[in-house]
Coordinates of C-alpha atoms in Angstrom, one line a residue:
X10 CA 130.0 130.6 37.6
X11 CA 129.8 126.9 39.4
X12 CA 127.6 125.4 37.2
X13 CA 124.5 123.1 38.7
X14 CA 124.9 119.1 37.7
X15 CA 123.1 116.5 38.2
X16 CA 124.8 112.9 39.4
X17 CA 124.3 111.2 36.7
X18 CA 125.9 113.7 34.7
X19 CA 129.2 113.8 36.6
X20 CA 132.7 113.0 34.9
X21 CA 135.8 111.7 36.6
X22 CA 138.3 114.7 37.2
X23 CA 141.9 114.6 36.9
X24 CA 142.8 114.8 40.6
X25 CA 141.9 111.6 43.2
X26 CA 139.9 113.1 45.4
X27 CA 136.7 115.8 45.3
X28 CA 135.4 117.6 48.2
X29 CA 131.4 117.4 48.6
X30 CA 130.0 119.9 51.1
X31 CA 126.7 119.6 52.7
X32 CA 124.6 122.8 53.4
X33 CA 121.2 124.0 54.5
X34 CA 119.6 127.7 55.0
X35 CA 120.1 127.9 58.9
X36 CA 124.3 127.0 58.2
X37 CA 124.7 128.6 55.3
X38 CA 127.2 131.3 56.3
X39 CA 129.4 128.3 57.6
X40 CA 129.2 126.8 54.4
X41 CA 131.1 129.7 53.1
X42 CA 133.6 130.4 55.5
X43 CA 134.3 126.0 54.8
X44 CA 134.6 126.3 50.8
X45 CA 136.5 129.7 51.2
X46 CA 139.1 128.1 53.8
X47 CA 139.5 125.1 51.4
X48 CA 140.1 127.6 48.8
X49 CA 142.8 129.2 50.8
X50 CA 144.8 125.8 50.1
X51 CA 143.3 124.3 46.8
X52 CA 142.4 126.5 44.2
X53 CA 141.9 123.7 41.8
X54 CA 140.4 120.7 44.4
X55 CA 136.8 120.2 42.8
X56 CA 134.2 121.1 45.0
X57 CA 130.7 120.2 45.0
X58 CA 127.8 121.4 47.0
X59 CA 124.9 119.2 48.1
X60 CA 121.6 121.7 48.9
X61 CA 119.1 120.9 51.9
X62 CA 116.2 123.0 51.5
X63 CA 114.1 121.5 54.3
X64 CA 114.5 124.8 56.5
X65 CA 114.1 126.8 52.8
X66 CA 116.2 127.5 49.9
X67 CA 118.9 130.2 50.1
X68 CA 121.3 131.9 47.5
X69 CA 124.7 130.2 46.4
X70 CA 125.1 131.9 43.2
X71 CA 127.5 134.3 44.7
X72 CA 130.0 131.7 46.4
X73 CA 129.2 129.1 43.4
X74 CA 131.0 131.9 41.5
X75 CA 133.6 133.0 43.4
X76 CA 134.9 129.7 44.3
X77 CA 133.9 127.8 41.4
X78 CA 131.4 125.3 43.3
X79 CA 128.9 123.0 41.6
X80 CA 125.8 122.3 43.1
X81 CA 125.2 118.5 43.1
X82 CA 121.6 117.1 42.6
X83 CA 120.9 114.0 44.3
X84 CA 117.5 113.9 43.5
X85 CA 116.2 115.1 46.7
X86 CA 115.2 118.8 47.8
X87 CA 114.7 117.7 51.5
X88 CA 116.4 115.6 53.5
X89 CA 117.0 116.4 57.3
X90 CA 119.5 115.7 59.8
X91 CA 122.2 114.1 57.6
X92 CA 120.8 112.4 55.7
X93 CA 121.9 113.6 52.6
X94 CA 125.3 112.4 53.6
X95 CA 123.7 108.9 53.1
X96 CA 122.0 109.1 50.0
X97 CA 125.4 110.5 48.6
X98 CA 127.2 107.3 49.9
X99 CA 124.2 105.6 48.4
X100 CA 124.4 106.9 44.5
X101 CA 126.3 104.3 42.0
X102 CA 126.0 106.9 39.4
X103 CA 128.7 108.8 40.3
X104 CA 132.6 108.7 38.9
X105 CA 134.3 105.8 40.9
X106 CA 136.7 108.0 43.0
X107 CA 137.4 108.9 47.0
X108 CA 135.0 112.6 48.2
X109 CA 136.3 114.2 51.1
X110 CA 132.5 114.6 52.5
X111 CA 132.0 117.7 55.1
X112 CA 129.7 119.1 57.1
X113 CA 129.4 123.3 56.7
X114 CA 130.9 123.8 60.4
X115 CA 134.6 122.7 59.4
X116 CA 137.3 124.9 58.5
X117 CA 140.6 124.2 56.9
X118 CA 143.8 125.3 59.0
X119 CA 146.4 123.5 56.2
X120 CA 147.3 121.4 53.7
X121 CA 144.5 119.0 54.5
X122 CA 144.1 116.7 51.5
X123 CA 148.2 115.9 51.9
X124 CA 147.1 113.4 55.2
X125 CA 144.0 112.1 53.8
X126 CA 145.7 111.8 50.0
X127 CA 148.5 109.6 51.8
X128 CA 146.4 107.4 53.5
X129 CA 144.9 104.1 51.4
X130 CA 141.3 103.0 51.7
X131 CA 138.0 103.3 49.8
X132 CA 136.7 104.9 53.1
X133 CA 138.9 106.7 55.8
X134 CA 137.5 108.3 58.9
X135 CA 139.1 110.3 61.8
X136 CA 139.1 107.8 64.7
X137 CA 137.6 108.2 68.0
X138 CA 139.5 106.1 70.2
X139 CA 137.7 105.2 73.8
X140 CA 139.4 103.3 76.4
X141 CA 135.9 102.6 77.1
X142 CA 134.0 101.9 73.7
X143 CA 130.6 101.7 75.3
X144 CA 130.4 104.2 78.1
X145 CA 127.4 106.3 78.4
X146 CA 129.5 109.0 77.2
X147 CA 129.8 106.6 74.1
X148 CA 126.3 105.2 74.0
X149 CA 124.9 109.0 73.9
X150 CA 126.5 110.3 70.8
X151 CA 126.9 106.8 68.8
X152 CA 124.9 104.1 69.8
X153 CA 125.0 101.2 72.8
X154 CA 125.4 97.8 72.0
X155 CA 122.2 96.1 72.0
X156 CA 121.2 98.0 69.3
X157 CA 124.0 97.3 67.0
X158 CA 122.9 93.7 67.5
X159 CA 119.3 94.3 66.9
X160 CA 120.1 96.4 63.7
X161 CA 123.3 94.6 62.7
X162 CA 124.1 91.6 63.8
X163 CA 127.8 91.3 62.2
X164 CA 129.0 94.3 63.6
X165 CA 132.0 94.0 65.4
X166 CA 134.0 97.1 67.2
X167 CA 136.7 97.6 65.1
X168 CA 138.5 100.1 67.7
X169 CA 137.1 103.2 67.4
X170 CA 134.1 105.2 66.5
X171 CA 133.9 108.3 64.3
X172 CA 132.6 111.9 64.0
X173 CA 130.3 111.7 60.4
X174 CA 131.0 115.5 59.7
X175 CA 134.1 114.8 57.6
X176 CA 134.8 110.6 56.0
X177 CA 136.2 109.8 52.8
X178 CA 134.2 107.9 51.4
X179 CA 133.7 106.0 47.7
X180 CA 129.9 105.8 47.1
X181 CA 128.3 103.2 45.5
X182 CA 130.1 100.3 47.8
X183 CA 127.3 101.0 50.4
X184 CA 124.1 99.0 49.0
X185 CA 121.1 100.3 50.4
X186 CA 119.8 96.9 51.5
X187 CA 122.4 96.8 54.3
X188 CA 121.0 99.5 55.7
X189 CA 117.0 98.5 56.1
X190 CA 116.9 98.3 59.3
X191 CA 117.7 101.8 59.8
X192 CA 117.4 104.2 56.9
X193 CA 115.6 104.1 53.6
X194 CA 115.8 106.2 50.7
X195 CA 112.2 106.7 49.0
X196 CA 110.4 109.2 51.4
X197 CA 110.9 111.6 54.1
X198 CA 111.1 111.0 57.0
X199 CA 114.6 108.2 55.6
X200 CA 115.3 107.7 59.2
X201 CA 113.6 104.7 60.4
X202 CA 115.3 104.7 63.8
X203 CA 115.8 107.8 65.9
X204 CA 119.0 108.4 67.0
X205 CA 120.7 111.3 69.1
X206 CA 123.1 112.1 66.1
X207 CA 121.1 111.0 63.3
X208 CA 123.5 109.8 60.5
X209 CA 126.5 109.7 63.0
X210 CA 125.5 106.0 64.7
X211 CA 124.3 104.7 61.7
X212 CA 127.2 104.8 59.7
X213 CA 129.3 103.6 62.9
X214 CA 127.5 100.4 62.4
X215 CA 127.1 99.9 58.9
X216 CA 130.5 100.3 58.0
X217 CA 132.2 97.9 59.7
X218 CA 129.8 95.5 58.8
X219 CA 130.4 96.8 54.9
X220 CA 134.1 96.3 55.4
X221 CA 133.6 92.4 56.4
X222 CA 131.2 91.9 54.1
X223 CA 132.5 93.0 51.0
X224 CA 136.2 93.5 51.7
X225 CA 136.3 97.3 50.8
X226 CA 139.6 99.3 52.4
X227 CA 138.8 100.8 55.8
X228 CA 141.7 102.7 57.3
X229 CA 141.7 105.9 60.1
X230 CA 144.0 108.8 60.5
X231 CA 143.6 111.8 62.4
X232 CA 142.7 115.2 60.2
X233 CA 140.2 117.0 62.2
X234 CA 139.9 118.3 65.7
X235 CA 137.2 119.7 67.6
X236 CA 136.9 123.5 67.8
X237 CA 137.0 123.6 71.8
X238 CA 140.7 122.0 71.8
X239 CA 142.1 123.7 69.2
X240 CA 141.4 126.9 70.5
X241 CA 142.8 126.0 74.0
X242 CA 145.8 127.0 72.3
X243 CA 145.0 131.1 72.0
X244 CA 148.1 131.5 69.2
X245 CA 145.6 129.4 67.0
X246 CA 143.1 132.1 67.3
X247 CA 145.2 133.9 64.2
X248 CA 144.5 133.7 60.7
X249 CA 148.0 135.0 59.7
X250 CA 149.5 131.5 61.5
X251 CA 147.9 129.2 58.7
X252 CA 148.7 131.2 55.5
X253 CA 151.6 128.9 54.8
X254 CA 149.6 126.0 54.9
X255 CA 152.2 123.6 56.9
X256 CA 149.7 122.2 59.3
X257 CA 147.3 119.3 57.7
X258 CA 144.2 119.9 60.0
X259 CA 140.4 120.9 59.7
X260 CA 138.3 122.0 62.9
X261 CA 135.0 121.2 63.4
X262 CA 132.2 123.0 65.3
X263 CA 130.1 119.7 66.5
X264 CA 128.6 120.6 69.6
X265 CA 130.7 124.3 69.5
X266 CA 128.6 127.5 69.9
X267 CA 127.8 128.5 65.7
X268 CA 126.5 132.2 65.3
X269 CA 126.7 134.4 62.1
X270 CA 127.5 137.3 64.9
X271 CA 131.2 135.5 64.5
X272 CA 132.4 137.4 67.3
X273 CA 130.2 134.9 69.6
X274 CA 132.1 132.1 67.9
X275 CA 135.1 130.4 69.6
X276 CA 138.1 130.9 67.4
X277 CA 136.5 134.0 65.8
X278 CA 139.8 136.0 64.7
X279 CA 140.1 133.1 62.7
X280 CA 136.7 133.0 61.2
X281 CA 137.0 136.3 60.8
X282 CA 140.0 136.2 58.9
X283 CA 138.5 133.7 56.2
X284 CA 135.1 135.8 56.0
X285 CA 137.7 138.9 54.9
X286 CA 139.2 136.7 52.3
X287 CA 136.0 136.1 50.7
X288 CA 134.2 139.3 50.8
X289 CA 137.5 140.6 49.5
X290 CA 136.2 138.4 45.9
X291 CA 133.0 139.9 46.0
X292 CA 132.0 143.9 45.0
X293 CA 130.8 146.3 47.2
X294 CA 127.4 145.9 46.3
X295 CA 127.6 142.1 46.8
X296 CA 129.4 142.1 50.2
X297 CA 126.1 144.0 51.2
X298 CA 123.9 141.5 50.0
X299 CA 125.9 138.7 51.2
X300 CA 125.4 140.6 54.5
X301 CA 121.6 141.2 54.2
X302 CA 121.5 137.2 53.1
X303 CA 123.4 136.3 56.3
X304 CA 120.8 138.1 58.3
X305 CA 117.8 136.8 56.9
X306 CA 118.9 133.1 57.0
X307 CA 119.5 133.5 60.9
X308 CA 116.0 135.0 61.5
X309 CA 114.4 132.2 63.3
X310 CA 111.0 133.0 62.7
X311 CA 111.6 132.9 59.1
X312 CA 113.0 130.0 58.7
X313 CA 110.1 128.2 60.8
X314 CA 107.9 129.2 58.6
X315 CA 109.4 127.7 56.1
X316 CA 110.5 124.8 57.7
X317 CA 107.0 124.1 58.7
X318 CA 105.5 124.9 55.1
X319 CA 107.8 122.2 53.6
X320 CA 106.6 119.7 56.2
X321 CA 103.5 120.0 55.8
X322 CA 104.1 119.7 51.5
X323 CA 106.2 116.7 52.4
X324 CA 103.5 115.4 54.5
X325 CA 100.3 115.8 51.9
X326 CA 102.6 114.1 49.0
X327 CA 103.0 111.0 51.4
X328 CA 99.5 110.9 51.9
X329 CA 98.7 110.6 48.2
X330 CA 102.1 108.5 48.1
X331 CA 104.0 110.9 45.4
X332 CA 107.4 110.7 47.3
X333 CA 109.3 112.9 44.2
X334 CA 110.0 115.8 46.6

């Protein structure tokens, strides 16, 4: 079974890159779907598994087995919106190495890790280019101007934005002092700015700022598209046209309609397809409680409750300023 380790713990693998997904009880039957489709590919690709339990804990031992996943312990148990992508860029503990870091609504179509594994730079992001960097479009899901010069003041465009559900990223080169303005890393909630996307407009300003500052490798290359225009081609609505692996693409679901009733999912042949792969590893006896697990961690309700009863913990331990939550 995927054994559970802790950062500090951590030892540097033989391949250059590790994959580090990011899961919480409301996504968790994405998560899955993710790790299984990365599977499909790279049987051997270490894969690590950072746990949000701010809408409640939830199950992994089946999927840690299957598909040989590690759980990695940051140190936190809640985190919110994101935020645990930034307290992983954050650690210095960890082996000194390029993580493919990805949000549980992305699935691999291909050979993924060939583009990114090609491509030089302590960080590399899939560009958004905008004839138009700060249209309101823009401003809406990154941030407008004003405030990068408020919050950073030696930020400069450097051509493009980028979606935060999948960087590359080497932690450690990201000190948290650059980012006081914004985020801090001692109590929920880390966020000290609201922003639309969270984590997304953050890191859009940080990093280019971390890139002059310290001369780290920044480079982008395209190795993700969004769910809506992938499927406007209806052929790529088949699992059986990825087996071989040729294409070097993920899709994300940002903004896409995500529903464990697949069938109300766009592309859902396809999701399909990779759910069949890995209930095909489990018995018939765990398929069922994978099923019954599914269920429960989309019951609304429930997972208010829970979400609410963690708050409210969260809250009473800042009161009495014990932030080891």
């Amino acid at each position: 079974m995927g054994k559970e380790i802790d950062s500090n713990e951590m030892e540097p693998g033989s391949k250059d890159i590790s994959i580090v997904v990011f899961a919480n009880r409301k996504d968790f039957f994405l998560t899955k779907l993710c790790i299984t489709s990365i599977r499909l590919y790279y049987p051997d690709v270490q894969i690590l598994l950072v746990k949000d339990k701010l809408n409640g804990d939830f199950n992994t031992r089946r999927l840690r087995k299957v598909h040989n996943v590690e759980i990695l312990d940051l140190g936190k148990k809640y985190y919110g919106w994101g935020a645990a992508k930034i307290h992983f860029l954050l650690k210095d503990n960890l082996p000194k190495r390029r993580y493919l870091c990805l949000d549980s609504d992305i699935v691999f179509v291909g050979r993924v890790l060939t583009k990114i594994q090609n491509t030089k730079g302590d960080f590399v992001f899939n560009p958004h280019y905008l004839s138009q960097p700060f249209s309101r479009d823009a401003i809406d899901i990154y941030f407008d101007p004003d405030t990068a010069k408020e919050s950073y003041p030696g930020y400069e465009y450097p051509g493009y934005f980028f979606n935060a559900g999948q960087t590359v990223v080497t932690p450690g080169l990201l000190k948290e002092c650059m980012l006081s303005t914004t985020f801090q890393t001692r109590r929920y909630p880390y966020y000290l700015k609201t922003f639309r996307c969270a984590d997304q407009p953050i890191l859009n300003m940080v990093m280019p700022v971390l890139k002059k500052e310290q001369n780290v490798e920044m480079n982008a290359v395209t190795y993700m598209i969004l769910s809506p225009q992938f499927f406007l081609d209806s052929t790529n609505n088949d699992f059986e046209k990825f087996i071989n692996g040729e294409t070097e693409i993920m899709v994300h679901y940002a903004g896409d309609t995500r529903n464990n009733d697949l069938d109300k999912m766009r592309g859902n042949m396809l999701l399909k397809g990779i759910k069949k792969e890995y209930h095909l590893k489990l018995s018939r006896f765990s398929r069922l409680l994978d099923t019954w697990q599914d269920k429960i961690c989309a019951h609304q309700k429930i997972n208010r409750i829970l979400y609410l009863r963690n708050r409210i913990w969260i809250e009473l331990m800042n009161k009495i300023k014990y932030y080891n939550y």
